[in-house]
Amino acid sequence: MTKPPFSRRLSRSLLAACIAACLGAVAPVPQLQAQTPVTLNFVDADIDVVAKAVGELTGKTFVLDPKVKGKINIQSAKGVAPGLAYPTFLSALRMAGFAAVEGPGGVVRVVPEVDAKALPTPIGVDAGGAIATKVIPLAHQSASQVINALRPLVAAANALTVYPPGNAIIITDYSDNIRKVEAVIARLDVPSVAAPELVPLNHAHALDVAATLTRVFADANGATESRDRLLITADARSNSIIVRSEDAGRLARVKTLIQELDRPTAAPGNIRIVYLKHADAAQVAATLRRVLGAEGGSSTGSSSNASGNASALSSLLPTAAATGSTPQNPLAAATAALTGASSMQSAGTLPQMSTNTNTAFTAGGATVYPDTAINALVISAPTPVYNNLRTVIEQLDVRRAQVFIEALIAEVQADRAAEFGIQWQALDGINRSGTQGFGGTNFGSTNGSTTANILGVAANPAAVAQGFNVGLVRGAVTIAGKQILNLGLLARALQSDVQANILSMPTLLALDNEEARFSGGQTVPVLTGQYANSSGANNSVTPFATFDRKDVGLILRVKPLITEGGAIRLQLYQEVSSVAPSTASAVDAAGLSTFNKRVLETSVLADDGQIVVLGGLLQESLSTDQEKVPVLGDAPLLGNLFRYDTRSRKKTNLMVFLRPTVLRSAAQANVLSNERYRVLGLDQQAVTPDARPMLPEMSNPTLPMGTAVLPPASAPTPGTPKR
C-alpha cells in the first residue's frame, strides 16, 4: 500500500497534537512519532529548512551559525523510525563539513567542523553523532605511546591529547568515532607480554647461569627493537633468574635452556673458580676470611717458594689413587708444575723472579685460595656454602667509583720599594801632613750591602747599586794603603715594582677510599753532619759529610670517600715549599738551607663538581726606614742632603681551592681523559718553532691527535681467565 506523502503525514501529526492539547492530553507527539514511521525526502534542500523539519519531528531546537549555508540531500526508500531522523541529519551535516554540538535544554548548535572543538561540548558519548568530549583512562599501557597509534583515526580538525599524570587520553570528536577509538584502546590497553618472569634454580647458582645466558643471547641484549630485546638478571638472594622479553617464543626457549643448565655439576669435587672483574682477589679473600671466622680455623700461610704454594693447592684437590695414577682434576697439573719449579730453584738452575704472597684458608666448611696472577678465587666448598660465598663475592666485586680532584692554588704578589738619598764626603786633606780632618755622610747600608753608600762606591765603582746614581769625583786618595776615588757627592734614587701572578693546578685521580699522592718539584740535599778525620804520617785531613734529601715543591695527598648521599669526604694534605735564598755567606759556606713552607691539612665535605675553598693567606706589610743626621736631617728641603729614606710595601694573596668530580663509569672517565688529552695536544702545537731559512727544521713532539684518542680495551668475557 502506498503511504501518504511526508508533508501530509506531518500535517496529520501536527493536527493530532493540536487536538490533543485542546483536550488536555499529555505529550502525545513523542508517542505518535515513536510509533509512526516517516519517509525522509529532502532533495537539494536548504540546511535551515531541513533543520526546522527535524526539529519539529524530534522536539530539538537547532541554532545555526551564520557560516552554515548550503544544501543537503536526505532520501529514504521506505519509512524509518522517527528516532533515526536526528542521527541521519547529523550524518548529512558531517558530509557537508558541519558539526552539531548539543547543549543543555535540547539546544543543538550547528557550526563548521573546524569550530566545533572550541565550543563547550558535553562530557561523554550519547546515542547520536554530535561532537562530544570524553576522557579515556588507560590501565596497563602508557598513554603517551598509545596516542601515536590513535592519531590517524581522528580528523585533524578534532582534538586528541594525552594527560600524563592520570595516564589518560582526552578526545573531542563525533560520538560514533569516539566509540571506535574506545574499542581500539580496549584492544591495545592489555597487560604486556614482557612482564618479567622469575625462574628459580635448584642446583646451579644464579650468577653463573645468568653469565652463561648473557653470552649465549648477546645479540638480543643489545637489540634496538623492544620485541627483540632480552633482559636477563640474576637474583642471588633467592637464587633465581629474572627473564623479560616481549617475544613469547624466545622467552620459552630461554626458560627451557635455564632448566637444562639447572643440573648438578658433572665435574668431580666441589672446586670452583670465580674470576673477579673489578675487585682484588687478595682483598676479597681477606674479607671472606673475616666473614667466615677463619681466625679460629686452619690457614695455609704464604710462602716465599713455590713448594708452599703447591701445598696450598694440594689441600684443595681431591686425593689421587694410591696406585700413583694421574689426578683427574686439572689443578693437579698446576700443583706438579709448581713443585717442579721449586726443585729447580733450589738447585740454582732458575732464578726466583718474585715472591708469591697468596694465602689460602679453611673456615666454615670452605677453602678459599686467592690466585693473584689471574685475579681469581679458587673455592672448595659444598654447594650451599658456595652459593652463599658467591653472593657475597658478587656484591664485593663491583666497579668502584673514582674521584678526579683539581686543586687550584692561586697566589698574587705585589712588592713595591723606593729609595732616595744624598751622601757627601770631604777627603781632600786626608793625606796631608799635620793635623787634618774629614767629614761627610754615609747612608744606604742597612740592607746588608755596601754598594749603596758613598764609601763602598768609592772603593769599587763597578759595584754601584741599582737605580739612578749621580756622583762628583775629584781625583783619588789613599786610605790605609788602598787607593780609592775621591767621591765628594753621591745622589741615588731607586723605585722597584714587582708583581707576580702564580696559578698551580695539580690534578689527581684517586680510587674511592684509597689514598693518592702527587709530588712535583725538586729533591734538595740537606746537610745533616760533617767532621774531619786526621790520619796518616803527615796528618792529612779527610773531610766527611752526611746529607739528607727533602722534597721541595708541590705535594698533594688526598683520600676521598664517597658517602651514601653522593657527597665526597676528603682527607687532604697540601704543601707548597721552596728553598729560600740565603742572605749570609757563612750560612752558604756551612751548607745550611732555609725552606719556605706552606702546609694545609684538613678534612672537608664537598658535593660532586663543587668548588670549595680550603684556606688562604692574606698578608700585607709596610716598612719604612730612614737614616739621617740628627737635627740637620729634619730641616725643611735642606734636610734631604742629610737623610736617606727607604720604603717598601709587600702584599700577598694566596688562596687554595678544590673541586672533586665523581667518575662512576668508564664513559665519564673517557670523556674527562679525552678532553684533557685534547687540551694538552693543542698546547703542544702552540709552541711549535717557526721555520727559519738558516736553521734546520725540527719536528715538535706532540701527542697523537684524533677522535678516538685511546681505543677502549675489550672487556674480558665473564668466566674466562684474564690475560
XYZ file of C-alpha atoms in Angstrom:
723
model
C 0.000 0.000 0.000
C 1.299 3.442 -0.946
C 1.994 5.663 2.016
C 0.829 9.271 2.005
C 3.459 11.927 1.389
C 5.606 13.173 4.229
C 4.014 16.601 4.223
C 0.549 15.098 4.550
C 1.579 12.788 7.383
C 3.415 15.634 9.100
C 0.292 17.801 8.847
C -1.767 14.981 10.336
C 0.641 14.678 13.219
C 0.604 18.390 13.932
C -3.217 18.394 13.736
C -3.394 15.500 16.154
C -1.088 17.308 18.502
C -3.270 20.431 18.469
C -6.385 18.401 19.151
C -4.656 16.586 21.994
C -3.532 19.855 23.516
C -7.061 21.184 23.426
C -8.322 18.010 25.087
C -5.596 18.146 27.797
C -3.668 15.059 26.674
C -0.091 14.692 27.974
C 2.810 14.503 25.430
C 1.118 12.638 22.617
C 3.604 13.813 19.977
C 6.636 11.723 21.044
C 4.419 8.675 21.339
C 2.991 9.300 17.882
C 6.429 9.878 16.436
C 7.857 6.769 18.038
C 5.111 4.641 16.578
C 4.625 6.205 13.174
C 7.346 5.627 10.544
C 8.294 8.535 8.398
C 9.825 8.848 4.959
C 12.637 11.386 4.539
C 12.701 13.016 1.107
C 14.851 16.166 1.022
C 16.364 16.792 -2.383
C 18.635 19.817 -2.741
C 17.031 21.327 0.331
C 18.460 24.158 2.378
C 20.051 23.215 5.649
C 17.902 25.565 7.664
C 14.724 24.074 6.160
C 15.791 20.534 6.963
C 16.844 21.594 10.467
C 13.396 23.120 11.044
C 11.640 19.946 9.906
C 13.863 17.679 12.022
C 13.342 19.976 14.999
C 9.570 19.728 14.690
C 9.864 15.985 14.415
C 12.289 15.416 17.331
C 11.493 18.305 19.600
C 15.061 19.687 19.466
C 15.987 23.296 18.930
C 18.636 23.967 16.273
C 20.792 27.093 16.303
C 22.643 27.580 13.021
C 25.889 29.526 12.764
C 25.873 32.264 10.090
C 28.599 30.320 8.319
C 26.308 27.312 7.954
C 24.897 27.676 4.451
C 24.253 25.205 1.692
C 22.023 22.388 0.552
C 21.866 18.749 1.547
C 20.139 15.629 0.280
C 18.336 13.111 2.513
C 16.285 10.349 0.918
C 14.840 7.173 2.354
C 13.335 4.444 0.164
C 10.987 3.341 2.925
C 9.698 4.612 6.178
C 12.108 4.840 9.100
C 11.582 5.306 12.787
C 11.332 8.963 13.844
C 14.247 8.420 16.240
C 16.567 7.869 13.244
C 15.794 11.228 11.715
C 18.163 13.105 14.027
C 21.311 10.925 13.507
C 20.550 10.890 9.742
C 20.513 14.674 9.755
C 23.804 14.771 11.688
C 25.399 12.435 9.108
C 24.306 14.722 6.315
C 25.772 17.740 8.149
C 29.102 15.931 8.604
C 29.311 15.210 4.876
C 28.716 18.885 4.205
C 31.531 19.927 6.546
C 29.379 20.941 9.505
C 29.037 19.542 13.014
C 26.353 19.623 15.674
C 27.162 20.361 19.310
C 24.481 19.564 21.852
C 23.898 21.912 24.726
C 21.631 21.974 27.741
C 17.833 22.014 27.249
C 17.965 20.140 23.952
C 19.606 23.047 22.085
C 21.790 21.881 19.214
C 24.306 24.297 17.692
C 25.321 23.703 14.110
C 28.747 25.183 13.295
C 31.570 24.468 10.832
C 33.524 21.371 11.815
C 36.754 23.293 12.441
C 34.991 25.483 15.041
C 33.245 22.663 16.892
C 36.092 21.795 19.284
C 36.223 25.401 20.508
C 32.650 25.198 21.826
C 31.675 23.692 25.176
C 30.989 20.079 24.295
C 29.215 17.555 26.508
C 31.375 15.170 28.512
C 30.567 11.626 27.498
C 29.031 9.957 24.445
C 25.345 9.916 23.647
C 23.463 7.895 21.132
C 23.715 10.496 18.412
C 26.531 11.627 16.139
C 27.170 15.052 17.669
C 30.557 16.397 18.781
C 31.464 15.278 22.295
C 34.469 15.084 24.612
C 35.499 12.040 26.582
C 38.334 11.135 28.938
C 39.595 7.576 28.449
C 41.948 6.303 31.200
C 44.437 3.509 30.474
C 45.169 0.766 32.977
C 48.179 -1.065 31.515
C 49.834 0.765 28.641
C 51.326 4.247 28.504
C 49.009 6.911 27.117
C 51.975 8.736 25.542
C 52.763 5.677 23.433
C 49.185 4.674 22.594
C 48.257 8.154 21.348
C 50.668 7.805 18.421
C 48.637 4.862 17.141
C 45.327 6.746 17.546
C 46.172 9.930 15.681
C 45.353 8.551 12.194
C 41.862 7.637 13.471
C 40.987 11.226 14.442
C 40.489 14.009 11.935
C 42.911 16.919 12.062
C 40.076 19.325 12.919
C 39.292 17.391 16.119
C 41.338 17.218 19.331
C 43.337 14.281 20.678
C 45.597 14.923 23.669
C 47.203 12.959 26.481
C 47.161 13.654 30.215
C 50.347 12.063 31.652
C 49.593 12.401 35.404
C 46.413 10.344 35.059
C 47.665 8.213 32.142
C 44.533 9.156 30.204
C 43.614 10.247 26.677
C 41.260 13.178 26.049
C 39.416 13.102 22.728
C 36.962 15.582 21.174
C 35.265 14.055 18.143
C 31.998 12.696 16.807
C 30.287 10.296 19.139
C 30.455 7.340 16.810
C 34.188 7.930 16.182
C 34.804 8.167 19.921
C 33.208 4.767 20.356
C 35.501 3.398 17.640
C 38.580 4.873 19.340
C 37.425 3.372 22.645
C 37.250 -0.039 21.014
C 40.777 0.330 19.656
C 42.096 1.436 23.069
C 40.426 -1.572 24.683
C 42.379 -3.831 22.339
C 45.676 -2.012 22.992
C 45.340 -1.490 26.751
C 46.193 -5.031 27.771
C 48.912 -6.315 30.115
C 52.258 -6.507 28.368
C 53.590 -9.899 27.441
C 57.007 -8.550 28.529
C 56.211 -8.901 32.190
C 59.268 -10.300 33.983
C 59.203 -13.934 34.972
C 61.063 -15.498 37.878
C 62.720 -18.853 37.228
C 64.005 -20.471 40.452
C 67.078 -22.705 40.427
C 67.615 -25.854 42.460
C 71.217 -26.845 41.734
C 73.104 -24.186 39.769
C 73.955 -20.728 41.031
C 72.001 -17.831 39.590
C 75.069 -15.680 38.905
C 76.759 -18.423 36.885
C 73.632 -19.198 34.874
C 72.990 -15.518 34.188
C 76.554 -15.070 32.880
C 76.122 -18.067 30.568
C 72.771 -16.848 29.231
C 74.194 -13.377 28.661
C 76.937 -14.794 26.456
C 74.520 -17.049 24.578
C 71.975 -14.302 23.874
C 74.460 -11.452 23.431
C 72.781 -10.405 20.171
C 69.428 -9.927 21.909
C 70.792 -7.919 24.818
C 71.834 -5.040 22.572
C 68.822 -5.078 20.232
C 67.213 -1.765 19.372
C 63.679 -3.070 18.832
C 61.771 -3.746 22.023
C 60.358 -7.006 20.715
C 63.839 -8.372 20.049
C 65.287 -7.213 23.368
C 66.001 -9.805 26.049
C 66.825 -8.906 29.628
C 68.414 -11.425 31.964
C 69.142 -10.645 35.616
C 70.290 -12.862 38.459
C 68.732 -12.611 41.918
C 71.314 -14.052 44.248
C 69.115 -13.713 47.326
C 66.510 -16.172 46.023
C 68.900 -17.969 43.625
C 66.599 -17.239 40.704
C 66.821 -15.862 37.172
C 64.615 -12.931 36.146
C 63.844 -13.008 32.420
C 61.932 -10.394 30.459
C 61.102 -10.472 26.736
C 58.214 -9.410 24.520
C 58.793 -12.405 22.264
C 56.922 -15.318 23.815
C 58.819 -17.876 21.720
C 62.228 -16.545 22.746
C 61.085 -16.411 26.372
C 60.092 -20.067 26.211
C 63.479 -21.021 24.726
C 65.307 -19.155 27.487
C 63.272 -20.895 30.175
C 63.996 -24.261 28.573
C 67.722 -23.521 28.498
C 67.623 -22.494 32.163
C 66.093 -25.840 33.071
C 68.821 -27.629 31.111
C 71.533 -25.679 32.938
C 69.945 -26.203 36.360
C 71.558 -29.569 36.975
C 74.084 -30.859 39.494
C 77.629 -30.276 38.347
C 79.280 -33.130 36.482
C 82.786 -32.076 37.497
C 84.371 -34.190 40.242
C 84.653 -32.493 43.612
C 83.376 -29.158 44.712
C 86.171 -26.934 43.392
C 85.099 -23.848 41.520
C 86.987 -20.855 40.138
C 85.468 -17.400 40.386
C 87.058 -14.746 38.161
C 86.843 -11.227 39.526
C 86.141 -8.303 37.235
C 86.879 -5.303 39.448
C 87.948 -6.272 42.949
C 91.346 -7.592 44.029
C 91.456 -11.298 44.763
C 93.673 -10.948 47.838
C 91.445 -8.284 49.386
C 88.260 -10.258 48.685
C 89.840 -13.348 50.221
C 90.766 -11.379 53.322
C 87.168 -10.186 53.633
C 85.806 -13.714 53.228
C 88.240 -14.918 55.850
C 86.872 -12.458 58.390
C 83.281 -13.256 57.395
C 83.791 -16.989 57.848
C 85.687 -16.508 61.103
C 88.895 -18.058 59.833
C 90.849 -16.770 62.827
C 89.934 -19.948 64.623
C 90.171 -22.237 61.602
C 93.099 -23.658 59.741
C 95.057 -21.480 57.411
C 97.659 -22.208 54.813
C 100.096 -19.364 55.165
C 102.012 -17.714 52.424
C 105.454 -18.931 51.468
C 108.331 -17.443 49.574
C 108.865 -20.538 47.471
C 106.709 -22.443 45.086
C 106.517 -25.526 47.269
C 104.410 -23.609 49.770
C 102.004 -22.657 47.032
C 101.878 -26.178 45.843
C 100.937 -27.394 49.298
C 98.190 -24.781 49.427
C 96.772 -26.022 46.164
C 97.135 -29.627 47.237
C 94.781 -29.029 50.131
C 92.075 -28.047 47.679
C 92.446 -31.026 45.366
C 90.863 -34.457 45.701
C 93.313 -37.166 46.744
C 94.635 -39.261 43.896
C 94.607 -43.058 43.964
C 97.306 -44.796 45.918
C 98.488 -46.509 42.781
C 100.053 -43.226 41.594
C 97.635 -42.560 38.807
C 97.398 -39.052 37.422
C 94.787 -36.912 39.173
C 91.714 -36.129 37.160
C 91.404 -32.566 38.460
C 93.067 -30.069 36.115
C 94.578 -28.220 39.064
C 96.789 -31.187 39.789
C 98.950 -30.288 36.826
C 99.403 -26.823 38.260
C 100.471 -28.347 41.573
C 103.028 -30.542 39.883
C 104.339 -27.634 37.879
C 104.790 -25.540 40.988
C 106.582 -28.381 42.753
C 108.920 -28.866 39.835
C 109.676 -25.205 39.677
C 110.521 -25.207 43.365
C 113.057 -28.016 42.938
C 114.699 -26.267 40.023
C 115.007 -23.066 42.002
C 116.549 -24.850 44.953
C 119.124 -26.370 42.616
C 120.030 -22.928 41.397
C 119.172 -23.554 37.737
C 116.472 -20.863 37.570
C 116.407 -17.519 39.400
C 113.447 -16.692 41.588
C 111.627 -13.838 39.881
C 109.188 -12.821 42.627
C 107.650 -13.870 45.892
C 104.105 -15.188 45.805
C 102.090 -13.871 48.709
C 98.871 -15.760 48.040
C 97.290 -17.171 51.179
C 94.737 -19.966 51.401
C 92.477 -20.539 54.391
C 89.841 -23.009 55.525
C 86.835 -21.968 57.582
C 83.119 -22.620 57.763
C 83.385 -25.719 55.617
C 85.036 -23.876 52.730
C 88.611 -23.487 51.483
C 89.427 -20.313 49.609
C 92.639 -19.712 47.693
C 93.248 -16.318 46.006
C 95.208 -16.519 42.765
C 96.537 -13.026 42.191
C 98.123 -13.980 38.870
C 94.735 -14.236 37.162
C 92.793 -12.320 39.853
C 90.539 -15.223 40.684
C 89.364 -17.187 43.709
C 89.622 -20.961 43.909
C 86.853 -22.178 46.208
C 86.353 -25.696 47.519
C 83.030 -25.888 49.353
C 79.683 -27.675 49.299
C 77.074 -26.207 47.027
C 75.051 -24.362 49.717
C 78.207 -22.809 51.168
C 79.476 -21.891 47.703
C 76.188 -20.223 46.832
C 76.419 -18.054 49.919
C 80.032 -17.170 49.215
C 79.269 -16.421 45.595
C 76.548 -13.974 46.645
C 78.996 -12.148 48.892
C 81.682 -12.139 46.189
C 79.290 -10.694 43.627
C 78.434 -7.832 45.954
C 82.107 -7.156 46.636
C 83.188 -7.411 43.009
C 81.690 -4.135 41.836
C 83.195 -1.254 39.958
C 84.321 1.327 42.455
C 83.828 4.968 41.735
C 86.768 7.282 41.158
C 87.238 10.885 42.156
C 89.039 13.376 39.946
C 90.475 16.084 42.175
C 91.540 19.502 40.955
C 93.454 21.616 43.433
C 93.763 25.273 42.441
C 96.458 27.299 44.190
C 96.270 30.968 43.214
C 98.885 33.402 44.513
C 99.091 37.109 43.711
C 102.076 39.099 44.981
C 102.744 42.833 44.735
C 106.044 44.261 46.060
C 106.908 47.951 45.828
C 110.061 49.618 47.162
C 111.547 53.101 46.882
C 114.917 54.605 47.958
C 116.232 58.151 47.836
C 119.291 59.740 49.492
C 122.195 62.181 49.068
C 125.608 61.500 50.545
C 128.794 63.559 50.582
C 132.362 63.281 51.762
C 135.356 65.662 52.156
C 138.630 63.678 51.803
C 140.894 66.375 50.305
C 143.262 66.740 53.272
C 143.378 63.158 54.443
C 146.915 62.555 53.072
C 148.454 65.878 54.089
C 150.962 66.221 56.916
C 149.916 67.659 60.196
C 146.586 67.599 61.791
C 143.821 67.217 59.220
C 140.112 66.336 59.313
C 137.453 64.981 57.056
C 133.692 64.650 57.253
C 130.578 63.608 55.430
C 127.559 61.336 55.468
C 127.426 57.584 54.855
C 123.972 56.007 54.330
C 122.297 53.179 52.439
C 123.974 50.208 54.111
C 121.071 48.891 56.192
C 120.198 46.201 53.646
C 123.499 44.415 54.269
C 125.220 45.693 51.123
C 127.873 48.450 50.841
C 127.202 49.143 47.168
C 124.618 51.822 48.011
C 126.760 54.020 50.305
C 129.329 56.509 49.197
C 132.393 54.775 50.651
C 131.503 51.464 49.035
C 131.100 53.123 45.641
C 134.397 54.996 46.068
C 136.237 51.761 46.810
C 134.586 49.838 43.912
C 132.777 51.998 41.334
C 131.857 48.916 39.254
C 129.710 47.556 42.104
C 127.442 50.560 42.322
C 123.904 49.668 43.453
C 120.929 49.548 41.085
C 118.948 52.650 40.348
C 119.829 56.224 39.382
C 123.283 57.257 40.732
C 124.943 60.678 40.289
C 128.418 61.394 41.748
C 131.086 64.106 41.859
C 134.680 62.813 41.710
C 137.846 64.832 42.406
C 140.761 62.523 41.748
C 141.787 59.745 44.089
C 143.067 59.427 47.617
C 144.897 56.718 49.508
C 143.450 55.442 52.752
C 145.266 52.794 54.746
C 147.402 51.922 51.798
C 144.392 51.475 49.483
C 143.633 53.930 46.736
C 140.022 54.956 46.314
C 138.147 57.615 44.398
C 137.755 60.998 45.987
C 133.967 60.851 45.657
C 132.693 64.085 47.090
C 128.962 63.651 46.339
C 126.644 60.709 45.596
C 122.927 61.005 44.913
C 120.888 57.830 44.466
C 117.194 57.151 43.601
C 115.504 53.788 43.086
C 111.934 52.563 42.762
C 111.024 48.931 42.165
C 107.612 47.425 41.453
C 107.303 43.638 41.331
C 104.026 41.824 40.595
C 103.554 38.095 40.371
C 100.509 36.005 39.474
C 101.078 32.312 40.104
C 98.496 29.625 39.403
C 99.195 25.994 40.207
C 96.595 23.367 39.426
C 97.672 19.855 40.365
C 95.166 17.185 39.377
C 94.820 13.725 40.820
C 92.643 10.718 40.020
C 92.028 8.609 43.104
C 90.023 5.482 43.747
C 87.206 5.704 46.249
C 88.526 5.303 49.816
C 92.102 4.940 48.556
C 94.865 7.442 49.279
C 96.666 9.040 46.356
C 99.677 11.315 46.253
C 101.029 13.855 43.808
C 104.501 15.387 44.120
C 106.104 17.864 41.766
C 109.306 19.766 42.433
C 112.871 19.009 43.447
C 114.763 16.830 45.895
C 117.141 19.111 47.763
C 120.146 17.771 49.719
C 120.248 18.924 53.343
C 123.461 18.726 55.363
C 122.948 16.649 58.496
C 126.558 16.281 59.786
C 130.215 16.628 58.931
C 133.605 16.080 60.530
C 137.284 15.993 59.575
C 139.391 12.926 60.265
C 143.159 13.461 60.649
C 145.156 10.387 59.810
C 148.460 9.401 58.307
C 152.028 10.335 58.945
C 151.583 13.808 57.616
C 148.289 14.298 59.492
C 146.240 14.593 56.270
C 142.647 15.683 56.762
C 139.844 13.602 55.250
C 136.573 15.545 55.339
C 133.327 13.622 55.675
C 129.752 14.913 55.449
C 126.303 13.330 55.627
C 123.260 14.597 53.761
C 119.544 14.010 53.782
C 117.077 14.512 50.952
C 114.000 16.709 51.203
C 111.190 17.050 48.676
C 110.613 20.669 47.806
C 107.829 21.889 45.570
C 104.147 20.947 45.365
C 102.857 17.945 47.320
C 99.224 16.806 47.355
C 97.938 13.822 49.334
C 94.239 13.077 49.381
C 91.944 10.248 50.407
C 88.380 10.615 49.060
C 85.340 8.824 50.447
C 82.033 8.961 48.598
C 79.158 8.944 51.065
C 75.767 7.327 50.564
C 74.160 10.698 49.795
C 76.605 11.459 46.987
C 78.782 13.895 48.922
C 82.553 13.470 48.983
C 84.559 13.458 52.200
C 88.188 14.398 51.590
C 91.160 13.956 53.879
C 93.625 16.414 52.391
C 97.261 17.372 52.842
C 98.553 20.218 50.703
C 102.142 21.524 50.829
C 103.851 24.239 48.835
C 107.542 24.681 49.669
C 110.621 26.282 48.158
C 114.260 26.952 49.019
C 114.802 30.474 50.296
C 117.979 32.240 49.128
C 120.477 32.583 51.941
C 121.466 36.078 52.917
C 124.611 35.253 54.899
C 127.730 33.850 53.289
C 128.512 31.928 56.435
C 125.317 30.004 56.092
C 126.085 29.112 52.499
C 129.569 28.036 53.432
C 128.221 25.792 56.132
C 125.839 24.114 53.683
C 122.711 25.109 55.533
C 119.440 25.869 53.729
C 116.278 27.696 54.645
C 112.913 26.496 53.296
C 109.716 28.418 52.708
C 106.858 26.078 53.571
C 103.091 26.426 53.432
C 101.088 23.449 54.627
C 97.336 22.872 54.665
C 95.957 19.740 56.313
C 92.219 19.361 56.731
C 89.118 17.223 56.165
C 86.305 18.698 54.112
C 82.918 17.649 52.751
C 82.084 18.687 49.199
C 79.472 17.883 46.577
C 80.182 16.451 43.172
C 81.675 19.178 40.954
C 81.535 21.842 43.670
C 84.409 24.294 44.098
C 85.238 24.730 47.768
C 87.802 26.981 49.382
C 90.243 25.196 51.657
C 92.194 28.094 53.082
C 94.239 31.087 52.225
C 96.721 33.708 53.300
C 96.096 37.428 53.031
C 99.218 39.305 54.074
C 100.161 42.939 53.657
C 103.194 44.658 55.194
C 104.559 48.206 55.051
C 108.063 49.117 56.224
C 109.790 52.487 56.348
C 113.490 53.008 57.017
C 115.093 56.402 57.444
C 118.761 57.245 58.020
C 119.583 60.879 58.805
C 121.905 63.247 60.583
C 120.376 64.483 63.801
C 118.866 67.963 63.623
C 120.190 68.571 60.088
C 118.087 65.763 58.613
C 114.877 67.329 59.980
C 115.419 70.696 58.291
C 112.950 71.538 55.518
C 114.247 70.990 51.983
C 117.929 71.119 53.045
C 117.257 68.103 55.234
C 117.282 65.850 52.142
C 121.049 66.439 51.954
C 121.454 64.748 55.289
C 118.801 61.990 55.027
C 118.356 58.595 53.293
C 114.781 57.210 53.011
C 113.738 53.657 52.165
C 110.139 52.411 51.922
C 108.733 49.037 50.922
C 105.293 47.509 50.713
C 104.556 43.818 50.259
C 101.134 42.302 49.595
C 100.409 38.594 49.242
C 97.090 36.958 48.413
C 97.208 33.162 48.496
C 94.071 31.021 48.179
C 93.659 27.264 47.814
C 90.556 25.810 46.140
C 89.411 22.268 45.483
C 86.966 20.734 43.032
C 86.213 16.983 43.208
C 84.409 15.200 40.390
C 82.998 11.697 40.773
C 83.569 9.295 37.872
C 81.204 6.372 38.276
C 81.526 4.803 34.827
C 84.104 4.223 32.140
C 82.262 6.619 29.813
C 82.644 9.512 32.266
C 86.332 8.749 32.699
C 86.841 8.617 28.923
C 85.160 11.992 28.400
C 87.349 13.645 31.014
C 90.536 11.957 29.809
C 89.899 12.776 26.152
C 89.225 16.428 26.991
C 92.476 16.736 28.954
C 94.278 14.901 26.186
C 92.959 17.283 23.564
C 93.831 20.430 25.533
C 97.390 19.211 26.090
C 97.802 18.437 22.388
C 96.650 21.928 21.433
C 99.101 23.462 23.910
C 101.929 21.442 22.378
C 101.059 22.616 18.898
C 101.045 26.230 20.081
C 104.754 26.065 20.964
C 105.896 24.668 17.616
C 109.028 26.566 16.480
C 108.732 28.783 13.436
C 110.574 27.868 10.292
C 113.914 29.651 9.727
C 115.783 29.571 6.407
C 119.213 29.122 8.039
C 118.139 26.632 10.671
C 117.202 23.002 10.146
C 113.544 22.143 10.568
C 112.825 20.157 13.689
C 109.580 18.420 14.450
C 107.802 19.274 17.670
C 106.995 16.243 19.855
C 103.228 16.203 20.231
C 100.595 13.748 21.309
C 98.761 11.930 18.525
C 95.504 13.743 17.916
C 92.299 12.102 16.737
C 88.664 11.496 17.519
C 89.410 8.267 19.313
C 92.425 9.133 21.374
C 92.744 5.822 23.131
C 90.600 2.951 21.836
C 88.697 1.245 24.655
C 90.031 -2.110 25.637
C 87.727 -5.033 25.072
C 86.242 -6.315 28.291
C 87.113 -9.919 29.167
C 84.388 -12.449 28.792
C 82.947 -13.458 32.162
C 84.060 -16.898 33.177
C 87.374 -16.800 31.289
C 90.825 -16.067 32.681
C 92.153 -12.542 32.268
C 95.445 -12.231 30.418
